[in-house]
CSV table of C-alpha atoms in Angstrom, one decimal:
chain,number,residue,atom,x,y,z
L,11,UNK,CA,0.4,-55.2,53.7
L,12,UNK,CA,-0.1,-51.7,54.9
L,13,UNK,CA,-2.7,-51.2,57.4
L,14,UNK,CA,-3.3,-47.7,56.5
L,15,UNK,CA,-5.4,-48.6,53.5
L,16,UNK,CA,-7.5,-50.3,55.8
L,17,UNK,CA,-8.3,-46.6,57.2
L,18,UNK,CA,-8.4,-44.6,53.8
L,19,UNK,CA,-11.0,-42.5,53.1
L,20,UNK,CA,-10.9,-43.1,49.5
L,21,UNK,CA,-13.2,-40.2,47.9
L,22,UNK,CA,-14.1,-42.5,44.9
L,23,UNK,CA,-16.1,-45.0,47.3
L,24,UNK,CA,-19.4,-44.5,48.7
L,25,UNK,CA,-19.7,-44.3,52.1
L,26,UNK,CA,-21.0,-47.8,53.1
L,27,UNK,CA,-17.9,-48.9,50.6
L,28,UNK,CA,-15.3,-47.8,53.0
L,29,UNK,CA,-13.4,-50.7,54.8
L,30,UNK,CA,-13.1,-47.9,57.8
L,31,UNK,CA,-16.7,-47.9,58.7
L,32,UNK,CA,-17.2,-51.4,58.9
L,33,UNK,CA,-13.7,-51.8,60.7
L,34,UNK,CA,-15.5,-49.3,63.3
L,35,UNK,CA,-18.7,-50.6,63.5
L,36,UNK,CA,-17.7,-54.2,63.9
L,37,UNK,CA,-15.4,-53.1,67.1
L,38,UNK,CA,-18.1,-51.5,68.6
L,39,UNK,CA,-20.5,-54.3,68.1
L,40,UNK,CA,-17.9,-56.5,69.3
L,41,UNK,CA,-17.6,-54.8,72.3
L,42,UNK,CA,-21.2,-54.7,73.0
L,43,UNK,CA,-21.5,-58.1,72.7
L,44,UNK,CA,-18.8,-59.5,74.9
L,45,UNK,CA,-20.6,-57.5,77.5
L,46,UNK,CA,-24.0,-58.8,76.6
L,47,UNK,CA,-22.9,-61.9,77.2
L,48,UNK,CA,-20.7,-61.1,80.2
L,49,UNK,CA,-23.9,-59.8,82.0
L,50,UNK,CA,-25.7,-63.2,80.5
L,51,UNK,CA,-23.1,-65.7,82.1
L,52,UNK,CA,-22.8,-63.8,85.9
L,53,UNK,CA,-26.3,-62.5,86.0
L,54,UNK,CA,-29.6,-64.5,87.3
L,55,UNK,CA,-31.8,-63.0,84.8
L,56,UNK,CA,-35.5,-64.4,84.4
L,57,UNK,CA,-37.6,-63.9,81.3
L,58,UNK,CA,-40.4,-61.5,81.6
L,59,UNK,CA,-42.1,-60.0,78.3
L,60,UNK,CA,-44.1,-57.5,80.2
L,61,UNK,CA,-43.5,-54.0,80.3
L,62,UNK,CA,-41.4,-54.3,83.2
L,63,UNK,CA,-39.5,-57.0,81.6
L,64,UNK,CA,-38.7,-54.6,78.8
L,65,UNK,CA,-37.8,-52.0,81.2
L,66,UNK,CA,-35.5,-54.2,82.8
L,67,UNK,CA,-33.9,-55.0,79.6
L,68,UNK,CA,-32.9,-51.5,79.4
L,69,UNK,CA,-31.7,-51.5,82.9
L,70,UNK,CA,-29.6,-54.7,83.3
L,71,UNK,CA,-27.8,-54.1,79.7
L,72,UNK,CA,-27.2,-50.4,79.9
L,73,UNK,CA,-23.5,-50.5,79.8
L,74,UNK,CA,-23.7,-52.8,76.1
L,75,UNK,CA,-26.8,-50.6,74.8
L,76,UNK,CA,-24.8,-47.5,75.3
L,77,UNK,CA,-21.6,-48.8,73.5
L,78,UNK,CA,-23.7,-50.1,70.9
L,79,UNK,CA,-25.4,-46.6,70.7
L,80,UNK,CA,-22.2,-44.8,70.4
L,81,UNK,CA,-22.4,-46.4,66.6
L,82,UNK,CA,-24.8,-43.2,65.5
L,83,UNK,CA,-22.4,-40.4,66.1
L,84,UNK,CA,-18.8,-41.9,65.1
L,85,UNK,CA,-20.7,-43.3,61.8
L,86,UNK,CA,-21.5,-39.3,61.3
L,87,UNK,CA,-17.9,-38.4,62.3
L,88,UNK,CA,-16.8,-40.7,59.5
L,89,UNK,CA,-19.2,-39.7,57.3
L,90,UNK,CA,-18.3,-35.7,57.7
L,91,UNK,CA,-14.7,-36.8,57.0
L,92,UNK,CA,-15.6,-38.5,54.1
L,93,UNK,CA,-17.6,-35.7,52.9
L,94,UNK,CA,-14.8,-33.1,53.7
L,95,UNK,CA,-12.3,-36.0,51.3
L,96,UNK,CA,-15.0,-35.6,48.5
L,97,UNK,CA,-15.0,-31.6,48.5
L,98,UNK,CA,-11.0,-31.9,48.2
L,99,UNK,CA,-11.2,-34.6,45.6
L,100,UNK,CA,-14.0,-32.0,43.5
L,101,UNK,CA,-11.6,-28.7,44.6
L,102,UNK,CA,-8.7,-30.8,43.5
L,103,UNK,CA,-9.9,-32.1,40.0
L,104,UNK,CA,-11.2,-28.5,39.4
L,105,UNK,CA,-8.0,-27.1,40.3
L,106,UNK,CA,-6.1,-29.4,37.6
L,107,UNK,CA,-8.3,-29.2,35.0
L,108,UNK,CA,-8.2,-25.6,35.3
L,109,UNK,CA,-4.3,-25.9,35.3
L,110,UNK,CA,-4.9,-28.1,32.1
L,111,UNK,CA,-7.0,-25.4,30.5
L,112,UNK,CA,-4.5,-22.8,30.9
L,113,UNK,CA,-1.8,-24.9,30.2
L,114,UNK,CA,-2.3,-25.3,27.1
L,115,UNK,CA,-3.7,-21.6,26.6
L,116,UNK,CA,0.0,-20.8,27.6
L,117,UNK,CA,1.2,-22.8,25.4
L,118,UNK,CA,-0.8,-21.4,22.5
L,119,UNK,CA,0.0,-17.8,23.7
L,120,UNK,CA,3.6,-18.7,23.7
L,121,UNK,CA,3.4,-20.3,20.1
L,122,UNK,CA,2.2,-17.1,19.0
L,123,UNK,CA,4.4,-14.6,20.8
L,124,UNK,CA,7.6,-17.3,19.5
L,125,UNK,CA,6.0,-17.0,16.2
L,126,UNK,CA,5.6,-12.5,16.5
L,127,UNK,CA,9.5,-13.0,17.6
L,128,UNK,CA,10.2,-14.9,14.5
L,129,UNK,CA,8.8,-13.1,12.1
L,130,UNK,CA,10.2,-9.6,13.5
L,131,UNK,CA,13.8,-11.1,13.6
L,132,UNK,CA,14.3,-13.2,10.6
L,133,UNK,CA,15.0,-16.4,12.6
L,134,UNK,CA,13.5,-19.5,13.1
L,135,UNK,CA,13.1,-22.1,16.0
L,136,UNK,CA,13.8,-25.7,15.8
L,137,UNK,CA,10.7,-26.7,18.2
L,138,UNK,CA,8.5,-24.1,19.8
L,139,UNK,CA,7.0,-26.6,22.3
L,140,UNK,CA,10.1,-28.2,23.0
L,141,UNK,CA,11.3,-24.5,23.9
L,142,UNK,CA,8.5,-23.7,26.2
L,143,UNK,CA,8.9,-26.9,27.8
L,144,UNK,CA,12.6,-25.7,28.2
L,145,UNK,CA,11.3,-22.7,29.6
L,146,UNK,CA,8.2,-23.6,31.5
L,147,UNK,CA,9.1,-27.3,33.1
L,148,UNK,CA,6.4,-27.1,35.6
L,149,UNK,CA,3.7,-25.2,33.5
L,150,UNK,CA,1.7,-28.2,33.6
L,151,UNK,CA,1.6,-28.0,37.7
L,152,UNK,CA,0.5,-24.2,37.4
L,153,UNK,CA,3.8,-22.8,37.2
L,154,UNK,CA,4.1,-20.0,34.7
L,155,UNK,CA,7.8,-18.9,35.8
L,156,UNK,CA,10.8,-19.3,33.2
L,157,UNK,CA,12.9,-22.3,34.8
L,158,UNK,CA,15.3,-19.9,36.9
L,159,UNK,CA,18.7,-22.2,36.0
L,160,UNK,CA,17.7,-21.2,32.2
L,161,UNK,CA,18.4,-18.0,33.0
L,162,UNK,CA,21.1,-18.2,35.1
L,163,UNK,CA,22.9,-20.9,32.8
L,164,UNK,CA,22.3,-18.7,29.6
L,165,UNK,CA,23.1,-15.4,31.7
L,166,UNK,CA,26.7,-16.8,32.8
L,167,UNK,CA,27.4,-17.4,29.2
L,168,UNK,CA,26.4,-14.0,28.1
L,169,UNK,CA,28.7,-12.4,31.1
L,170,UNK,CA,31.9,-14.9,29.7
L,171,UNK,CA,31.1,-13.1,26.1
L,172,UNK,CA,31.3,-9.9,27.3
L,173,UNK,CA,34.2,-10.5,29.1
L,174,UNK,CA,36.0,-12.2,26.1
L,175,UNK,CA,35.5,-8.9,24.3
L,176,UNK,CA,38.0,-7.5,26.4
L,177,UNK,CA,40.3,-10.1,25.9
L,178,UNK,CA,39.6,-9.6,21.8
L,179,UNK,CA,40.4,-6.0,21.8
L,180,UNK,CA,43.7,-6.7,23.5
L,181,UNK,CA,44.9,-9.8,21.5
L,182,UNK,CA,47.7,-9.6,18.9
L,183,UNK,CA,47.3,-11.6,15.9
L,184,UNK,CA,48.4,-14.9,17.3
L,185,UNK,CA,46.2,-15.4,20.1
L,186,UNK,CA,43.0,-13.4,18.2
L,187,UNK,CA,41.8,-16.5,16.4
L,188,UNK,CA,41.7,-18.5,19.8
L,189,UNK,CA,39.5,-15.9,21.0
L,190,UNK,CA,37.2,-15.4,18.2
L,191,UNK,CA,36.9,-19.4,18.1
L,192,UNK,CA,35.4,-18.8,21.8
L,193,UNK,CA,33.1,-16.3,21.3
L,194,UNK,CA,31.9,-18.2,18.1
L,195,UNK,CA,31.3,-21.3,20.0
L,196,UNK,CA,29.3,-19.6,22.7
L,197,UNK,CA,27.1,-17.6,20.4
L,198,UNK,CA,26.5,-21.4,19.0
L,199,UNK,CA,25.9,-22.8,22.4
L,200,UNK,CA,23.2,-20.2,23.2
L,201,UNK,CA,21.7,-20.4,19.7
L,202,UNK,CA,21.3,-24.0,20.6
L,203,UNK,CA,19.9,-23.5,24.5
L,204,UNK,CA,17.2,-21.1,22.7
L,205,UNK,CA,16.5,-23.8,20.3
L,206,UNK,CA,17.6,-21.0,17.0
L,207,UNK,CA,18.7,-22.8,13.6
L,208,UNK,CA,20.6,-19.9,13.2
L,209,UNK,CA,21.0,-15.8,12.8
L,210,UNK,CA,19.5,-13.9,9.7
L,211,UNK,CA,21.8,-14.7,7.2
L,212,UNK,CA,25.0,-12.3,6.2
L,213,UNK,CA,27.5,-12.1,3.7
L,214,UNK,CA,29.7,-14.4,5.5
L,215,UNK,CA,33.4,-14.5,4.9
L,216,UNK,CA,35.7,-17.3,6.1
L,217,UNK,CA,38.3,-15.1,7.5
L,218,UNK,CA,40.0,-17.1,10.1
L,219,UNK,CA,40.6,-20.8,11.1
L,220,UNK,CA,41.1,-22.8,14.3
L,221,UNK,CA,42.2,-26.0,14.7
L,222,UNK,CA,41.0,-26.6,11.4
L,223,UNK,CA,37.7,-25.1,11.9
L,224,UNK,CA,36.3,-22.0,10.2
L,225,UNK,CA,35.3,-18.8,12.2
L,226,UNK,CA,32.9,-16.8,10.1
L,227,UNK,CA,32.8,-12.8,10.5
L,228,UNK,CA,29.6,-11.4,9.1
L,229,UNK,CA,30.6,-8.9,6.3
L,230,UNK,CA,34.2,-9.1,6.8
L,231,UNK,CA,33.3,-6.9,10.2
L,232,UNK,CA,34.5,-7.3,13.7
L,233,UNK,CA,31.5,-4.8,14.6
L,234,UNK,CA,28.9,-7.4,12.7
L,235,UNK,CA,30.7,-10.1,14.5
L,236,UNK,CA,29.5,-8.8,17.9
L,237,UNK,CA,26.7,-7.4,17.1
L,238,UNK,CA,25.4,-10.9,16.7
L,239,UNK,CA,25.9,-11.3,20.5
L,240,UNK,CA,23.7,-8.5,20.6
L,241,UNK,CA,21.2,-10.0,18.4
L,242,UNK,CA,21.1,-13.2,20.7
L,243,UNK,CA,20.5,-10.9,23.7
L,244,UNK,CA,17.5,-9.4,22.4
L,245,UNK,CA,16.3,-12.9,21.8
L,246,UNK,CA,17.0,-14.1,25.1
L,247,UNK,CA,15.3,-11.2,26.5
L,248,UNK,CA,12.4,-11.3,24.0
L,249,UNK,CA,11.8,-14.7,25.0
L,250,UNK,CA,12.5,-14.0,29.0
L,251,UNK,CA,9.3,-11.5,28.7
L,252,UNK,CA,7.0,-14.1,27.8
L,253,UNK,CA,7.2,-14.4,31.8
L,254,UNK,CA,5.1,-11.3,33.1
L,255,UNK,CA,7.3,-11.4,36.3
L,256,UNK,CA,10.7,-11.2,34.3
L,257,UNK,CA,13.0,-8.7,35.6
L,258,UNK,CA,16.0,-7.6,33.4
L,259,UNK,CA,19.2,-7.8,35.0
L,260,UNK,CA,21.6,-4.5,34.6
L,261,UNK,CA,23.9,-5.4,32.2
L,262,UNK,CA,21.2,-6.6,29.9
L,263,UNK,CA,19.6,-3.0,30.2
L,264,UNK,CA,22.8,-1.5,29.5
L,265,UNK,CA,23.9,-3.5,26.5
L,266,UNK,CA,20.2,-2.8,25.2
L,267,UNK,CA,20.3,0.7,26.0
L,268,UNK,CA,23.5,1.5,24.1
L,269,UNK,CA,23.7,3.1,20.9
L,270,UNK,CA,25.7,0.6,19.0
L,271,UNK,CA,25.3,2.6,15.8
L,272,UNK,CA,27.9,5.5,17.1
L,273,UNK,CA,30.7,2.6,16.7
L,274,UNK,CA,32.7,2.9,13.3
L,275,UNK,CA,33.0,-0.4,11.2
L,276,UNK,CA,35.9,-2.4,11.7
L,277,UNK,CA,36.6,-4.1,8.6
L,278,UNK,CA,39.2,-7.0,8.7
L,279,UNK,CA,41.9,-7.1,6.1
L,280,UNK,CA,44.0,-9.7,7.8
L,281,UNK,CA,44.9,-11.6,10.6
L,282,UNK,CA,47.0,-8.2,12.1
L,283,UNK,CA,44.2,-5.8,12.0
L,284,UNK,CA,43.7,-4.3,15.1
L,285,UNK,CA,40.2,-4.2,16.8
L,286,UNK,CA,38.3,-1.4,17.7
L,287,UNK,CA,38.2,-1.1,21.5
L,288,UNK,CA,35.2,0.5,21.7
L,289,UNK,CA,34.0,-3.2,20.8
L,290,UNK,CA,34.9,-4.2,24.4
L,291,UNK,CA,31.6,-4.8,26.4
L,292,UNK,CA,32.8,-5.7,29.4
L,293,UNK,CA,32.4,-2.7,31.1
L,294,UNK,CA,28.6,-3.4,30.8
L,295,UNK,CA,29.3,-6.8,32.9
L,296,UNK,CA,29.2,-6.5,37.2
L,297,UNK,CA,33.0,-8.5,36.4
L,298,UNK,CA,35.3,-7.3,34.0
L,299,UNK,CA,38.2,-10.5,34.4
L,300,UNK,CA,38.6,-13.3,32.1
L,301,UNK,CA,37.8,-16.3,34.5
């Protein structure tokens, strides 16, 4: 049995219900009683009920009486400590209640915010509550910052996709479908991370096939294929912007401020159709090599 439990100052109990109070009172009373008995047994005391006798009683038993008197200040100290524990518990409960209210208000505002993103971008989230928990796992405890690992994990995938655009523009007909397949997988993976069902529908066309799996190119245009990535970056950035402390990384700034309209269409006619070098986004990245 843990002896520390006997000395706990439970804020949910009254002072007289605390074990520590009665343990301290009992120990002091026991010491005082032992002193009384020791003095009585080793002194030649005559009973005198006059005022002289009572005065002598105080003189003779001064030590045990002084020990017994210690109960009053010690109880006062215990009471003060108990009140501080009760105050701390009240503050904790108030903070919990405040966190609870802020938590549900934060969820409510996030749902409104995500609904606005959904309407403006014509997308649908699988579950805004699950997305909220993924973005803000510690919100119940009052931490309303986006989980850093979420941004880091998806940021690495975004950077990898940017590096793959360089490989795409340099690839030949033999390796292009493999590169497109890898890029397509990254897009789908990020969409899953963001719990987005799908991007806005285009006139999709099965253009290439890799390992028996189709690679869909929007409107038969390489530019449209890469612009899917830009849309995902915008969605990622908008979701992160719900955290007021979120700071957009430099490579995101460059992409989001880039004029993609200036890039000409890059229609796909067959596997050997060259990919426009303007679709190489790796120069926006900090690193320019394929890992």
